[in-house]
PDB file of C-alpha atoms and ligand atoms in Angstrom:
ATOM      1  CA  UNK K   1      12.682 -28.889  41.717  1.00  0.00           C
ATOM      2  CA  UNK K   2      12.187 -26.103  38.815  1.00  0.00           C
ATOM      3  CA  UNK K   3      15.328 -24.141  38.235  1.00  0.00           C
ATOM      4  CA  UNK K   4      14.925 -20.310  37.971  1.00  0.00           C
ATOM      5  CA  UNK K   5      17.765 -18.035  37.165  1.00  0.00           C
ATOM      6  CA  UNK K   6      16.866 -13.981  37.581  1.00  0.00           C
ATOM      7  CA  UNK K   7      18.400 -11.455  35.708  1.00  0.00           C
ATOM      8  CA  UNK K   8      18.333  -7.871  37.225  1.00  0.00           C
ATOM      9  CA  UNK K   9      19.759  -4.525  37.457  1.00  0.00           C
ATOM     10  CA  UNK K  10      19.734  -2.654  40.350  1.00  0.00           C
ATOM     11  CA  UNK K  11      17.762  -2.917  43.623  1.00  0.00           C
ATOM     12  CA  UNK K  12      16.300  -6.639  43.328  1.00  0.00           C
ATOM     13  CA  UNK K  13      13.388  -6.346  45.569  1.00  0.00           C
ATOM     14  CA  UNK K  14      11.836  -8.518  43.370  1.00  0.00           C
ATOM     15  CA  UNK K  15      14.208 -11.213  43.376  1.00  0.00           C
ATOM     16  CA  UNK K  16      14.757 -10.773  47.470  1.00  0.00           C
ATOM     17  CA  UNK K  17      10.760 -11.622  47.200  1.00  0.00           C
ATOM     18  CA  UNK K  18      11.324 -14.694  45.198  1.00  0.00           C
ATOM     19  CA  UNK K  19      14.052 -15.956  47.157  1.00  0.00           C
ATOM     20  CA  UNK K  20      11.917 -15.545  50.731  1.00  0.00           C
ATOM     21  CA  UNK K  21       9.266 -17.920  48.594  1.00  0.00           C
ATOM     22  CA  UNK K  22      11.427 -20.301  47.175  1.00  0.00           C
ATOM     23  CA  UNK K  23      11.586 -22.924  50.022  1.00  0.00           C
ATOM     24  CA  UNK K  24       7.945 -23.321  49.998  1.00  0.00           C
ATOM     25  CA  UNK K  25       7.814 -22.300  46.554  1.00  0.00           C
ATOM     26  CA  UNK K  26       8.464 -25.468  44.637  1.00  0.00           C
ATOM     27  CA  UNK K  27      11.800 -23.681  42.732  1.00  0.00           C
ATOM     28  CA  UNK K  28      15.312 -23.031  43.361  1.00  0.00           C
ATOM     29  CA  UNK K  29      17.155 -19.939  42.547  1.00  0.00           C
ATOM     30  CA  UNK K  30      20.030 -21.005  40.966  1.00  0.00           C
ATOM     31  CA  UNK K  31      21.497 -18.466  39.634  1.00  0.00           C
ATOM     32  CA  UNK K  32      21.293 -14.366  39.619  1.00  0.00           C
ATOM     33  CA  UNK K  33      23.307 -12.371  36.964  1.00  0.00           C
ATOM     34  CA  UNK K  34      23.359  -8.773  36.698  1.00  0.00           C
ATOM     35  CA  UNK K  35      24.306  -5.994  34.152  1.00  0.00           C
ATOM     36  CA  UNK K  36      25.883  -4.026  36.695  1.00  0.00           C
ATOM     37  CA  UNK K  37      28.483  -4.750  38.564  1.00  0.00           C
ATOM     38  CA  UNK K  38      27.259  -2.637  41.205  1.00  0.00           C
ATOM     39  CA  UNK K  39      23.325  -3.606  41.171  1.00  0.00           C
ATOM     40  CA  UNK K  40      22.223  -4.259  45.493  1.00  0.00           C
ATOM     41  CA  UNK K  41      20.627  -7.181  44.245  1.00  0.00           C
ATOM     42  CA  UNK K  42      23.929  -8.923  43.668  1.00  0.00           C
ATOM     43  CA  UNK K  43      24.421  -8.924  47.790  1.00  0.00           C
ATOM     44  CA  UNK K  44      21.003 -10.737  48.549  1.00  0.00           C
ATOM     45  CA  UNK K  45      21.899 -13.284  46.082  1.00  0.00           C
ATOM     46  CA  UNK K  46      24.949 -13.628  48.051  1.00  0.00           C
ATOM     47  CA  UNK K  47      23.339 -13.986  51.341  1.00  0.00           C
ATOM     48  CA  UNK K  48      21.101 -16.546  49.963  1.00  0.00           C
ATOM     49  CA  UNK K  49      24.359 -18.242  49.045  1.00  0.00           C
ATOM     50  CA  UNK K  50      22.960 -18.020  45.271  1.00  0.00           C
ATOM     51  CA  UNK K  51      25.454 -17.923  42.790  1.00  0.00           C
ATOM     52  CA  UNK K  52      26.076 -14.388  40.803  1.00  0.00           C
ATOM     53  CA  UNK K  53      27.105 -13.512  37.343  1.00  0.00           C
ATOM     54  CA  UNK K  54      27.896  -9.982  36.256  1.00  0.00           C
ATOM     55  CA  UNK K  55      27.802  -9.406  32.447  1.00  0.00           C
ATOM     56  CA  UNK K  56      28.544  -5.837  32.187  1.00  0.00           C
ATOM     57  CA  UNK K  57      26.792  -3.870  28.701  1.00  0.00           C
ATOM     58  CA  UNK K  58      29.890  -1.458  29.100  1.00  0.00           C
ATOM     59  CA  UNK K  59      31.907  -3.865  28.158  1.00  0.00           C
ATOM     60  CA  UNK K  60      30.626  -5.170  25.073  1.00  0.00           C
ATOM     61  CA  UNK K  61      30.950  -3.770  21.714  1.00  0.00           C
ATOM     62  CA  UNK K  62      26.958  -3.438  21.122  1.00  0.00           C
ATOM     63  CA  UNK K  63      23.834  -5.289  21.949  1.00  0.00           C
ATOM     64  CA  UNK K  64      24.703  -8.378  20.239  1.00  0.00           C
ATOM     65  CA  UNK K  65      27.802  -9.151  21.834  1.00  0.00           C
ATOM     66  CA  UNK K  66      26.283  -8.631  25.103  1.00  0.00           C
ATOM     67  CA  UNK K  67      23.304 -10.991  24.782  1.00  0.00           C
ATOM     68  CA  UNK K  68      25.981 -13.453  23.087  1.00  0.00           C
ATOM     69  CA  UNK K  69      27.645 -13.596  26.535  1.00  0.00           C
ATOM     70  CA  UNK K  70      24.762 -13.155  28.947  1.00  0.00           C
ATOM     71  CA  UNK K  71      23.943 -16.228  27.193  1.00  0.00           C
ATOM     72  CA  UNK K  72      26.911 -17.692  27.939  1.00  0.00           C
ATOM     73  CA  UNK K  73      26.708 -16.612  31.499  1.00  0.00           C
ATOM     74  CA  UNK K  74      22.732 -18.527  31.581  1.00  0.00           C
ATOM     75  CA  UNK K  75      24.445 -22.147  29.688  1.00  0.00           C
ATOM     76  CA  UNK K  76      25.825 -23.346  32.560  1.00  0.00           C
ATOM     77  CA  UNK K  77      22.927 -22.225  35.220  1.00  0.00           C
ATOM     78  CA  UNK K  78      20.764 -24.649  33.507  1.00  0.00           C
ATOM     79  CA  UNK K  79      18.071 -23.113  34.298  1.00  0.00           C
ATOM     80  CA  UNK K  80      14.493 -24.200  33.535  1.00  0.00           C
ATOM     81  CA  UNK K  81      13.193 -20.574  33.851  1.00  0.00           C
ATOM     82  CA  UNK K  82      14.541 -16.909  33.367  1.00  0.00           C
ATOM     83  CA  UNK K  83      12.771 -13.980  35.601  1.00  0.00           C
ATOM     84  CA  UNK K  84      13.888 -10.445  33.939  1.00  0.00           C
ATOM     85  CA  UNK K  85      12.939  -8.690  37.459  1.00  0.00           C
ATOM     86  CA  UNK K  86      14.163  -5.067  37.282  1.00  0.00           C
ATOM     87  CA  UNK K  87      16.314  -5.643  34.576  1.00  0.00           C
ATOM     88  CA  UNK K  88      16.592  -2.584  32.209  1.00  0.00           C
ATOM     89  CA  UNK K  89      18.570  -4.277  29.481  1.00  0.00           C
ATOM     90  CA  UNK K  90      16.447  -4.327  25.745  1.00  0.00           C
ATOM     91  CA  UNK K  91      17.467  -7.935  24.336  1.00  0.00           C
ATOM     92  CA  UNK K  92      18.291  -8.976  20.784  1.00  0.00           C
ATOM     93  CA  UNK K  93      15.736 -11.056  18.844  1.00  0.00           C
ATOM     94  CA  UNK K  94      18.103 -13.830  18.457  1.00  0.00           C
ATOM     95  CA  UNK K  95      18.051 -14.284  22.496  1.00  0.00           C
ATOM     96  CA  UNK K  96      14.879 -13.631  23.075  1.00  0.00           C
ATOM     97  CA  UNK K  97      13.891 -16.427  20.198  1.00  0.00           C
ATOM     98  CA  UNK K  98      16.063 -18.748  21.977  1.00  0.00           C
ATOM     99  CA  UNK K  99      14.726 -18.407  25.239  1.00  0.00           C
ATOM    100  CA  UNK K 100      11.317 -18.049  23.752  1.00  0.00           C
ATOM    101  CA  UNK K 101       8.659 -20.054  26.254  1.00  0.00           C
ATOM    102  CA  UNK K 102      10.759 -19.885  28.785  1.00  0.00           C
ATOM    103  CA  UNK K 103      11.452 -16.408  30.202  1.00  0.00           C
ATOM    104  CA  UNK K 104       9.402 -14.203  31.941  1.00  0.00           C
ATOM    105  CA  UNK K 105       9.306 -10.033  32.568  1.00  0.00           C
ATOM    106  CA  UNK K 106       7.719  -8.025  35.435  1.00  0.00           C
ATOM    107  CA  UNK K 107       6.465  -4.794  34.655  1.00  0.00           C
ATOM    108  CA  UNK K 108       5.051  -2.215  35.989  1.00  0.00           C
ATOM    109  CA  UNK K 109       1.583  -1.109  34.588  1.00  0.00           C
ATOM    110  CA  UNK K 110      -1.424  -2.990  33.121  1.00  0.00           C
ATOM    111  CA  UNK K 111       0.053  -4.015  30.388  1.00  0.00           C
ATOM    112  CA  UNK K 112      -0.824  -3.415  27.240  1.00  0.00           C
ATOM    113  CA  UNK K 113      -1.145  -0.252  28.981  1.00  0.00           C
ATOM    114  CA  UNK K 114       2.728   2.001  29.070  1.00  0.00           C
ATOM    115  CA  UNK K 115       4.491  -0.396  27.865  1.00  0.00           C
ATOM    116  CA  UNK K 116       8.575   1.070  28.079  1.00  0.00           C
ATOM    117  CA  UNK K 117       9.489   3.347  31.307  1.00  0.00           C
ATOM    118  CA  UNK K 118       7.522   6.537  33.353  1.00  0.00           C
ATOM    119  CA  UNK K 119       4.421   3.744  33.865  1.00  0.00           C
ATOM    120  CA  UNK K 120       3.418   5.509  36.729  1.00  0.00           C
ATOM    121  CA  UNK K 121       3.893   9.069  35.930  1.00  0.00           C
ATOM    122  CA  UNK K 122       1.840   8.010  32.193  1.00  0.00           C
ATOM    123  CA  UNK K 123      -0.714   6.503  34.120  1.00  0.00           C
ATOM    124  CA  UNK K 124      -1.624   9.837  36.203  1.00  0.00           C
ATOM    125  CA  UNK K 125      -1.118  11.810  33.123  1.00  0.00           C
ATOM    126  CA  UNK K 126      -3.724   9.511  31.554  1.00  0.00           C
ATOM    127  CA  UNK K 127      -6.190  10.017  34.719  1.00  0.00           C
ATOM    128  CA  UNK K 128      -6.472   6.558  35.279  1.00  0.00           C
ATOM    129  CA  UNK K 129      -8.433   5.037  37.729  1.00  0.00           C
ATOM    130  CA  UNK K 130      -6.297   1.883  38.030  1.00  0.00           C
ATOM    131  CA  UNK K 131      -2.880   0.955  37.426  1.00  0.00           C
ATOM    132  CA  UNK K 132      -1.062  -2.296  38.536  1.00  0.00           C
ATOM    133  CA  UNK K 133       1.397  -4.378  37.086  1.00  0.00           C
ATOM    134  CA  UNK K 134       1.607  -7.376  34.627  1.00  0.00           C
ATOM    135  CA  UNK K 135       3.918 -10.456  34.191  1.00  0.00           C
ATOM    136  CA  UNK K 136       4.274 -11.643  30.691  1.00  0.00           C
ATOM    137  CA  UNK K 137       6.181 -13.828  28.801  1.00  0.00           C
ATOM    138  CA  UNK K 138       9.260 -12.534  27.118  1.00  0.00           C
ATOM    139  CA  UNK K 139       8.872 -11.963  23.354  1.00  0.00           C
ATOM    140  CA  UNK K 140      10.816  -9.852  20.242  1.00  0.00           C
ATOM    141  CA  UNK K 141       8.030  -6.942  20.953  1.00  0.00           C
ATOM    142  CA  UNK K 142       8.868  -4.738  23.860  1.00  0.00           C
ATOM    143  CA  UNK K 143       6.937  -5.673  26.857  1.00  0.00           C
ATOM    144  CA  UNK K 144       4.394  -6.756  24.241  1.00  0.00           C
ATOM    145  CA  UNK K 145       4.150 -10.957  24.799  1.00  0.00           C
ATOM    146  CA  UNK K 146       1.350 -12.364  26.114  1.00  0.00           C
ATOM    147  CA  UNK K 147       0.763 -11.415  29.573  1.00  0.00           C
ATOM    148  CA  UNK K 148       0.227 -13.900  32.149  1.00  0.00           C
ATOM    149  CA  UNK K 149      -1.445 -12.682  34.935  1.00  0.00           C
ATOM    150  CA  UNK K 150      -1.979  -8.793  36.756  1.00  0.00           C
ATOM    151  CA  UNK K 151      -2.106  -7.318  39.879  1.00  0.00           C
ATOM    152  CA  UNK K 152      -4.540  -4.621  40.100  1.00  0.00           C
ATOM    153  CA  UNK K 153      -4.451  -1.185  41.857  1.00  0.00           C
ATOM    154  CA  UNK K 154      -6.701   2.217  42.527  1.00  0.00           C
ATOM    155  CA  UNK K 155      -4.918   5.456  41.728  1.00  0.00           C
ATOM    156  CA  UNK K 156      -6.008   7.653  44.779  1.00  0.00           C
ATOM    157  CA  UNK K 157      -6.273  11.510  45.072  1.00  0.00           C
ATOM    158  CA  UNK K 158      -2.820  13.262  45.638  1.00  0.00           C
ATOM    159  CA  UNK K 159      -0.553  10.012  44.318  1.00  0.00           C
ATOM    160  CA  UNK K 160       2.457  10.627  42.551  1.00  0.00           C
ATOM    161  CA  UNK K 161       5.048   8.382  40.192  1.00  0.00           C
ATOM    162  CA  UNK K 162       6.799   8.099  43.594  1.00  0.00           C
ATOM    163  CA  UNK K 163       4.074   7.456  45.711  1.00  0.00           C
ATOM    164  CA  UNK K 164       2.280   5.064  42.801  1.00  0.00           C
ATOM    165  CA  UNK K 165       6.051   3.488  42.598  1.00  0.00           C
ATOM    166  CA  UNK K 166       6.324   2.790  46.407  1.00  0.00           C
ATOM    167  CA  UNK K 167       2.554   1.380  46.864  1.00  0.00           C
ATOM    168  CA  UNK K 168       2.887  -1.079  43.633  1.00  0.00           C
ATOM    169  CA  UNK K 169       6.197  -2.635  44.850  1.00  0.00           C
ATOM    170  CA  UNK K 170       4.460  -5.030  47.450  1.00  0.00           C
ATOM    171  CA  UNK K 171       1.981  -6.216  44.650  1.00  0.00           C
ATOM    172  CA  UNK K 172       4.619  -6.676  42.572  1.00  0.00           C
ATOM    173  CA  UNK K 173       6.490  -9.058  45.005  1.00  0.00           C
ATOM    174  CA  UNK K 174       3.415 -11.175  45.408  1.00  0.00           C
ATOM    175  CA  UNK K 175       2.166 -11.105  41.809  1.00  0.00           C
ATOM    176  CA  UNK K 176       5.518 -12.074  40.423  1.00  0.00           C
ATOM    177  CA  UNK K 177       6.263 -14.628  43.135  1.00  0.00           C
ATOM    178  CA  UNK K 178       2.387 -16.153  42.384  1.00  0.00           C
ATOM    179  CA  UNK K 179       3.341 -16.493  38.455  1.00  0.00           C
ATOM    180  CA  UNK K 180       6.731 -18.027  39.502  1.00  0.00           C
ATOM    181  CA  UNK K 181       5.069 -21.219  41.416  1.00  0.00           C
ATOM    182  CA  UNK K 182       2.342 -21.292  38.549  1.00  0.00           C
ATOM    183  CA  UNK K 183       5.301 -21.315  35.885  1.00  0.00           C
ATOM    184  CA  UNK K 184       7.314 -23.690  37.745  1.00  0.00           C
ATOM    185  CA  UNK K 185       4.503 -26.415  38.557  1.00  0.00           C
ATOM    186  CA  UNK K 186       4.130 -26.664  34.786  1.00  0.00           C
ATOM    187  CA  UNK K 187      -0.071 -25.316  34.783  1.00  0.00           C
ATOM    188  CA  UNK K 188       0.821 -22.200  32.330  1.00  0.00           C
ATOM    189  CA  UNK K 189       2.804 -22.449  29.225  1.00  0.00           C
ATOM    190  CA  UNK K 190       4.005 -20.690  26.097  1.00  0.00           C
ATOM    191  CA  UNK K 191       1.805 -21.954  22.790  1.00  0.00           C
ATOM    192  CA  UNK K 192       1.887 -20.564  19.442  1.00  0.00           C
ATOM    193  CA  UNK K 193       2.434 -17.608  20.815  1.00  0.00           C
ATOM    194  CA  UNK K 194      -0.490 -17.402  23.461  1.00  0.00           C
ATOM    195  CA  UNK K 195      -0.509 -18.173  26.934  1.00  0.00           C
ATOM    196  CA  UNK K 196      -2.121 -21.397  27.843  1.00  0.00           C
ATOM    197  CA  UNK K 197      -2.857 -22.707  31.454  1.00  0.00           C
ATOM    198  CA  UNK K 198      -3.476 -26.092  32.466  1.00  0.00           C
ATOM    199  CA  UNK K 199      -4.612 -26.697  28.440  1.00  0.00           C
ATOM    200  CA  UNK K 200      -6.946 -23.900  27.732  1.00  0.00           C
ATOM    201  CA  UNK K 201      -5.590 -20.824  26.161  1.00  0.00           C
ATOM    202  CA  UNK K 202      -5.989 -17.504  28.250  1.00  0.00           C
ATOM    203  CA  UNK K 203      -8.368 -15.125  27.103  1.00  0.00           C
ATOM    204  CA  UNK K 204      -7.261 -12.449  29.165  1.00  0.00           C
ATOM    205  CA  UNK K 205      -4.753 -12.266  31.919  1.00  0.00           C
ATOM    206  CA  UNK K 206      -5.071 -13.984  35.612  1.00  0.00           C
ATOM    207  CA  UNK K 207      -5.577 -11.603  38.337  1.00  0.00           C
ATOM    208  CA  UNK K 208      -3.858 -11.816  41.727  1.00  0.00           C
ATOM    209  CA  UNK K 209      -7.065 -12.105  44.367  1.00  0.00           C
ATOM    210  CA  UNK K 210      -6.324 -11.204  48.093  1.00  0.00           C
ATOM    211  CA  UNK K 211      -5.577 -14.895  48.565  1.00  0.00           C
ATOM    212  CA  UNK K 212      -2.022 -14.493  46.456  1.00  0.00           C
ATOM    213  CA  UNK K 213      -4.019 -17.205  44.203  1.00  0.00           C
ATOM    214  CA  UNK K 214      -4.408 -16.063  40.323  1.00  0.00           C
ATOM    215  CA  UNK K 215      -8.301 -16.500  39.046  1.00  0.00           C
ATOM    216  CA  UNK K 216      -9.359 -16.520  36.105  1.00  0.00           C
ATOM    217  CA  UNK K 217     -11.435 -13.306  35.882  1.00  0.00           C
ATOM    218  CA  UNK K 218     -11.132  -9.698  33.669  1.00  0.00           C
ATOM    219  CA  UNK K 219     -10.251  -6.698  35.292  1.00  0.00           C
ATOM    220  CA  UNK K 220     -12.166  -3.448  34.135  1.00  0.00           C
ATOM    221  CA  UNK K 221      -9.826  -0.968  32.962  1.00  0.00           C
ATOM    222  CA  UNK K 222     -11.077   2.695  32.191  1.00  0.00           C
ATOM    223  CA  UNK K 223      -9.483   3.991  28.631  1.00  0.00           C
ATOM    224  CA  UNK K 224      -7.366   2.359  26.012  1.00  0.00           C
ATOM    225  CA  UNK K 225      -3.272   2.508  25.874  1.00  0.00           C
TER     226      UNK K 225
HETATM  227  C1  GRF U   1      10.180  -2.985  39.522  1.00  0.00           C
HETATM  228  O1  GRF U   1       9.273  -1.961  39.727  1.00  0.00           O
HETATM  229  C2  GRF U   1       9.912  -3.662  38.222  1.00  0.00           C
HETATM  230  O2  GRF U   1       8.570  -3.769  37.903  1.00  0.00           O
HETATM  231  C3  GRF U   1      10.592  -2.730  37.268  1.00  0.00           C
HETATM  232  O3  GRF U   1      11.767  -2.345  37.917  1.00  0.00           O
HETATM  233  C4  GRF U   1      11.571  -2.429  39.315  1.00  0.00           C
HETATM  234  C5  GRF U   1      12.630  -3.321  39.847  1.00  0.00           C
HETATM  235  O4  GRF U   1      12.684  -3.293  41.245  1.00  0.00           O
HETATM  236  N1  GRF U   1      10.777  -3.325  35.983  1.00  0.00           N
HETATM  237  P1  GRF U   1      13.621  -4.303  42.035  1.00  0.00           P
HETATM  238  O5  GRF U   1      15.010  -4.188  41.460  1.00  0.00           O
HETATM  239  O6  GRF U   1      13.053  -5.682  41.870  1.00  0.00           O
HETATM  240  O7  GRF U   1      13.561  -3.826  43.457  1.00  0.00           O
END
């Protein structure tokens, strides 16, 4: 069984997702650390008799300290995977690099599409048709590493941030929960720097179908970033 620690910072809908999926998922969670001591995530990890980890920012002396001991909090977890799911920490190089392959982000737009925060409010701004959300491997460039597969969805007459926000969250659940059982079976992988499933390289993301499978198949999107 695949070992998957999450990292988050707040809510952890996301990782309350992952945990309902785990038992037919193929992967434990087996560990959960947050940057906030206070984060409702840290209570569902609980319930799921998960062990937690907070590594509070506040109290270290600058980014590099921090990562230093969130790394430190990860050593023992032994984890074969890291899921950044709602965790709004920016990480050094250094721990990024030596995670590199092997953790994961979940963001909110169609990546490379509003990369950073305000996806949703950007994307109306930008009168986009669609908007969706993208999980890609963790590299040095922010929300920039290859992205592994999407989760596409219309922008409608009279949506807001809020309203965009609230529809997108579902997706998100089964979109990052779909990447997690790909990850963990071993079929997608991290090499030289491109995203590679089951030995051919991916020319453009997966796409979540109705079926919570991910195809193979390119999404039209209708302006660039
Ligand atoms: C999600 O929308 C995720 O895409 C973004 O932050 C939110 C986290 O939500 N990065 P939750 O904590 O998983 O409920």
């Amino acid at each position: 069984m695949r070992r998957v620690a999450v990292l988050i910072s707040g809510r952890g809908s996301n990782l309350a997702a992952l945990l309902a999926a785990a038992a037919t998922g193929g992967y434990e969670i087996c560990g959960v650390i947050s940057n906030r001591p206070d984060a409702p995530g840290l209570a569902l990890a609980r319930d799921a008799a998960v062990p937690t980890t907070v590594v509070d920012h506040r109290k270290h002396s600058g980014r590099a300290a921090f990562d230093a001991a969130l790394q430190d909090a990860l050593d023992p977890i032994a984890a074969d995977w890291i899921v950044l799911a709602g965790f709004m920490r920016i990480l050094t190089d250094a721990f990024v690099l030596a995670n590199l392959g092997r953790m994961v982000n979940i963001h909110p737009s169609l990546l490379p599409r509003y990369t950073g925060l305000h996806t949703h409010a950007r994307a109306l701004e930008a009168g986009d048709e669609l908007h969706g959300a993208s999980v890609h491997f963790v590299t040095p460039e922010l929300d920039g590493g290859p992205v592994i597969a999407q989760v596409p969805m219309a922008i409608l007459p009279g949506d807001t941030p809020v309203i965009l926000a609230e529809r997108l969250l579902p997706l998100e659940h089964r979109l990052l929960v779909a990447c997690v059982r790909e990850l963990t079976s071993g079929s997608i992988r991290l090499v030289d720097g491109k995203a590679v499933r089951s030995g051919g390289r991916l020319e453009f993301p997966l796409v979540l179908g109705d079926d919570d499978q991910l195809a193979a198949r390119t999404l039209a999107v209708s302006a660039s970033p």
